[in-house]
């Protein structure tokens, strides 16, 4: 968990480091097929529409992506690692832990943003944290107070209709 002076030191570290990066893991499968591919595309387009960044404006899109690496200005954040020996069932456990954490944070009046984007900067993070080499960086999480006036924070991702993903057998 990074907070206060720890967060300031981490931010300075990140600005200074030039470490070469290799993604900690593949965030999206290569050749992702429909409907997942379409949903991924749609939520991205919906987000950039709210940000007012058109598809052609790659520098602006890249700049928004880069805001992940400042925890979107949040005062506090954490990194979540998983032991490399763990497989899909344990990754699912971790997802449940993170969701519970986010719900409790909301109950406490805080807002969060889970950030797999940190997997793309795992070496820079490791330089600062010195984690056990057996651990793999799954994600970061920004914790703070969302800006209610920022249009991007009004994004609600499309929900797939129930009948598309559930089968009811009476
Ligand atoms: C595990 C996980 C990782 C995520 N990684 C990122 C990320 O790196 N950057 C980002 O902007 N949003 C990321 N998101 C999405 C945001 O947290 C998103 O705002 C949130 O999931 C919206 O909730 P919704 O699914 O209810 O629309 C991630 C979400 C999850 C659950």
Short mmCIF file of C-alpha atoms and ligand atoms in Angstrom, two decimals:
data_model
loop_
_atom_site.label_atom_id
_atom_site.label_comp_id
_atom_site.label_asym_id
_atom_site.label_seq_id
_atom_site.Cartn_x
_atom_site.Cartn_y
_atom_site.Cartn_z
CA UNK A 1 0.00 0.00 0.00
CA UNK A 2 1.42 3.37 -1.00
CA UNK A 3 0.32 6.51 0.79
CA UNK A 4 1.66 9.90 1.85
CA UNK A 5 5.42 10.16 1.54
CA UNK A 6 5.64 6.58 0.23
CA UNK A 7 3.45 7.55 -2.71
CA UNK A 8 5.55 10.68 -3.39
CA UNK A 9 8.75 8.61 -3.39
CA UNK A 10 7.15 6.05 -5.68
CA UNK A 11 6.02 8.76 -8.12
CA UNK A 12 9.55 10.21 -8.25
CA UNK A 13 11.00 6.73 -8.77
CA UNK A 14 8.65 6.12 -11.69
CA UNK A 15 9.58 9.39 -13.35
CA UNK A 16 13.28 8.63 -13.09
CA UNK A 17 13.48 4.93 -13.90
CA UNK A 18 14.42 3.81 -17.40
CA UNK A 19 14.09 0.08 -16.78
CA UNK A 20 13.19 -2.11 -19.77
CA UNK A 21 9.73 -3.63 -19.46
CA UNK A 22 8.29 -6.99 -20.38
CA UNK A 23 4.60 -7.48 -19.49
CA UNK A 24 4.13 -9.54 -16.31
CA UNK A 25 1.49 -11.57 -18.18
CA UNK A 26 -0.73 -11.28 -21.26
CA UNK A 27 -3.65 -9.09 -20.22
CA UNK A 28 -5.89 -10.04 -23.16
CA UNK A 29 -5.51 -13.31 -25.06
CA UNK A 30 -3.98 -12.95 -28.51
CA UNK A 31 -6.64 -13.27 -31.22
CA UNK A 32 -9.49 -12.67 -28.77
CA UNK A 33 -12.71 -13.60 -30.57
CA UNK A 34 -16.26 -12.27 -30.52
CA UNK A 35 -18.22 -11.46 -28.46
CA UNK A 36 -15.36 -10.64 -26.05
CA UNK A 37 -13.40 -8.75 -28.68
CA UNK A 38 -16.43 -6.58 -29.52
CA UNK A 39 -17.21 -5.87 -25.86
CA UNK A 40 -13.62 -4.89 -25.22
CA UNK A 41 -13.67 -2.53 -28.21
CA UNK A 42 -17.05 -1.04 -27.24
CA UNK A 43 -16.14 -0.19 -23.65
CA UNK A 44 -12.94 1.44 -24.88
CA UNK A 45 -14.81 3.51 -27.46
CA UNK A 46 -17.46 4.50 -24.87
CA UNK A 47 -14.73 5.64 -22.51
CA UNK A 48 -12.86 7.67 -25.15
CA UNK A 49 -16.15 9.22 -26.30
CA UNK A 50 -16.73 10.51 -22.77
CA UNK A 51 -13.17 11.80 -22.71
CA UNK A 52 -13.78 13.51 -26.06
CA UNK A 53 -10.81 11.74 -27.67
CA UNK A 54 -11.44 10.52 -31.24
CA UNK A 55 -10.01 7.25 -32.54
CA UNK A 56 -7.46 9.02 -34.78
CA UNK A 57 -5.97 11.00 -31.88
CA UNK A 58 -3.49 8.33 -30.82
CA UNK A 59 -1.29 10.69 -28.74
CA UNK A 60 -4.29 11.76 -26.62
CA UNK A 61 -5.40 8.15 -26.19
CA UNK A 62 -1.88 7.18 -25.19
CA UNK A 63 -1.73 10.10 -22.75
CA UNK A 64 -4.93 8.92 -21.09
CA UNK A 65 -3.55 5.39 -20.83
CA UNK A 66 -0.42 6.82 -19.22
CA UNK A 67 -2.55 8.34 -16.43
CA UNK A 68 -2.82 4.80 -15.08
CA UNK A 69 0.81 5.19 -14.07
CA UNK A 70 -0.04 8.11 -11.85
CA UNK A 71 -2.92 6.21 -10.23
CA UNK A 72 -5.20 8.75 -11.96
CA UNK A 73 -3.95 11.31 -9.37
CA UNK A 74 -5.27 9.23 -6.47
CA UNK A 75 -3.47 9.87 -3.17
CA UNK A 76 -3.21 6.19 -2.33
CA UNK A 77 -2.77 2.92 -4.17
CA UNK A 78 -1.62 -0.62 -3.81
CA UNK A 79 -0.09 -3.42 -5.81
CA UNK A 80 -1.46 -6.90 -5.77
CA UNK A 81 0.89 -9.82 -6.38
CA UNK A 82 0.15 -13.51 -6.78
CA UNK A 83 2.49 -16.44 -6.20
CA UNK A 84 3.58 -17.80 -9.58
CA UNK A 85 2.63 -21.35 -8.60
CA UNK A 86 -1.05 -20.37 -8.52
CA UNK A 87 -3.36 -21.23 -11.41
CA UNK A 88 -6.79 -20.09 -12.68
CA UNK A 89 -8.75 -21.16 -9.57
CA UNK A 90 -6.50 -19.08 -7.30
CA UNK A 91 -6.55 -16.11 -9.72
CA UNK A 92 -10.32 -16.29 -9.40
CA UNK A 93 -9.98 -16.20 -5.60
CA UNK A 94 -7.87 -13.09 -5.96
CA UNK A 95 -10.56 -11.47 -8.12
CA UNK A 96 -13.07 -12.11 -5.37
CA UNK A 97 -10.73 -10.59 -2.79
CA UNK A 98 -10.30 -7.47 -4.94
CA UNK A 99 -14.03 -7.09 -5.47
CA UNK A 100 -14.65 -7.39 -1.74
CA UNK A 101 -11.94 -4.81 -1.10
CA UNK A 102 -13.54 -2.40 -3.60
CA UNK A 103 -17.01 -2.84 -2.10
CA UNK A 104 -15.69 -2.22 1.42
CA UNK A 105 -13.79 0.84 0.20
CA UNK A 106 -16.99 2.20 -1.32
CA UNK A 107 -18.84 1.54 1.94
CA UNK A 108 -16.13 3.60 3.66
CA UNK A 109 -16.78 6.48 1.22
CA UNK A 110 -13.78 5.83 -1.02
CA UNK A 111 -13.53 5.19 -4.74
CA UNK A 112 -11.20 2.74 -6.43
CA UNK A 113 -9.93 1.77 -9.85
CA UNK A 114 -8.44 -1.69 -10.34
CA UNK A 115 -5.55 -1.38 -12.81
CA UNK A 116 -4.15 -4.28 -14.75
CA UNK A 117 -2.22 -1.64 -16.70
CA UNK A 118 0.47 -1.92 -14.03
CA UNK A 119 1.36 -5.36 -15.40
CA UNK A 120 2.98 -3.43 -18.26
CA UNK A 121 5.29 -1.64 -15.83
CA UNK A 122 6.02 -4.50 -13.46
CA UNK A 123 9.80 -4.07 -13.68
CA UNK A 124 9.64 -0.41 -12.69
CA UNK A 125 7.36 -1.29 -9.78
CA UNK A 126 9.66 -4.15 -8.74
CA UNK A 127 12.67 -1.83 -8.68
CA UNK A 128 10.89 0.16 -5.98
CA UNK A 129 9.27 -2.67 -4.02
CA UNK A 130 11.80 -5.50 -4.36
CA UNK A 131 9.17 -8.25 -4.28
CA UNK A 132 10.00 -11.92 -3.78
CA UNK A 133 10.88 -13.22 -7.31
CA UNK A 134 8.27 -15.92 -6.83
CA UNK A 135 5.56 -13.24 -6.96
CA UNK A 136 3.93 -11.88 -10.11
CA UNK A 137 2.31 -8.45 -10.30
CA UNK A 138 -1.36 -8.94 -11.13
CA UNK A 139 -2.63 -5.37 -10.80
CA UNK A 140 -2.51 -2.09 -9.02
CA UNK A 141 -5.40 -0.23 -7.52
CA UNK A 142 -5.95 3.51 -7.20
CA UNK A 143 -7.79 4.57 -4.05
CA UNK A 144 -9.18 8.02 -3.47
CA UNK A 145 -12.22 10.13 -4.23
CA UNK A 146 -13.54 10.21 -7.75
CA UNK A 147 -14.12 13.57 -9.40
CA UNK A 148 -17.91 13.64 -9.85
CA UNK A 149 -17.55 16.36 -12.51
CA UNK A 150 -15.28 14.30 -14.77
CA UNK A 151 -17.47 12.87 -17.58
CA UNK A 152 -15.30 9.71 -17.75
CA UNK A 153 -16.51 8.81 -14.27
CA UNK A 154 -20.07 8.53 -15.57
CA UNK A 155 -19.11 5.55 -17.72
CA UNK A 156 -21.29 2.51 -17.20
CA UNK A 157 -20.13 -0.38 -19.34
CA UNK A 158 -22.78 -2.19 -21.38
CA UNK A 159 -24.26 -5.19 -19.66
CA UNK A 160 -24.79 -8.30 -21.74
CA UNK A 161 -28.48 -9.33 -21.59
CA UNK A 162 -29.06 -12.13 -19.09
CA UNK A 163 -30.28 -14.57 -21.73
CA UNK A 164 -26.95 -14.29 -23.56
CA UNK A 165 -24.95 -15.73 -20.70
CA UNK A 166 -27.32 -17.72 -18.50
CA UNK A 167 -29.32 -20.82 -19.30
CA UNK A 168 -32.41 -21.51 -17.23
CA UNK A 169 -33.64 -25.08 -17.08
CA UNK A 170 -36.96 -25.35 -15.23
C1 LIG B 1 -9.06 -6.57 -12.49
C2 LIG B 1 -9.39 -5.27 -13.21
C3 LIG B 1 -8.38 -4.56 -13.85
C4 LIG B 1 -8.64 -3.35 -14.49
N1 LIG B 1 -7.61 -2.63 -15.06
C5 LIG B 1 -7.84 -1.38 -15.51
C6 LIG B 1 -6.77 -0.54 -15.93
O1 LIG B 1 -5.62 -0.93 -15.94
N2 LIG B 1 -7.06 0.72 -16.32
C7 LIG B 1 -8.34 1.20 -16.33
O2 LIG B 1 -8.55 2.36 -16.67
N3 LIG B 1 -9.39 0.41 -15.96
C8 LIG B 1 -9.16 -0.84 -15.53
N4 LIG B 1 -10.19 -1.63 -15.11
C9 LIG B 1 -11.55 -1.17 -15.27
C10 LIG B 1 -11.94 -0.12 -14.25
O3 LIG B 1 -11.65 -0.47 -12.95
C11 LIG B 1 -13.40 0.13 -14.51
O4 LIG B 1 -13.62 1.46 -14.32
C12 LIG B 1 -14.36 -0.64 -13.69
O5 LIG B 1 -14.14 -2.02 -13.86
C13 LIG B 1 -15.76 -0.23 -14.14
O6 LIG B 1 -16.65 -1.05 -13.60
P1 LIG B 1 -17.76 -1.74 -14.49
O7 LIG B 1 -17.12 -3.02 -14.97
O8 LIG B 1 -18.84 -1.93 -13.50
O9 LIG B 1 -18.13 -0.83 -15.60
C14 LIG B 1 -9.96 -2.85 -14.50
C15 LIG B 1 -10.99 -3.59 -13.86
C16 LIG B 1 -10.71 -4.78 -13.22
C17 LIG B 1 -11.83 -5.51 -12.54
#
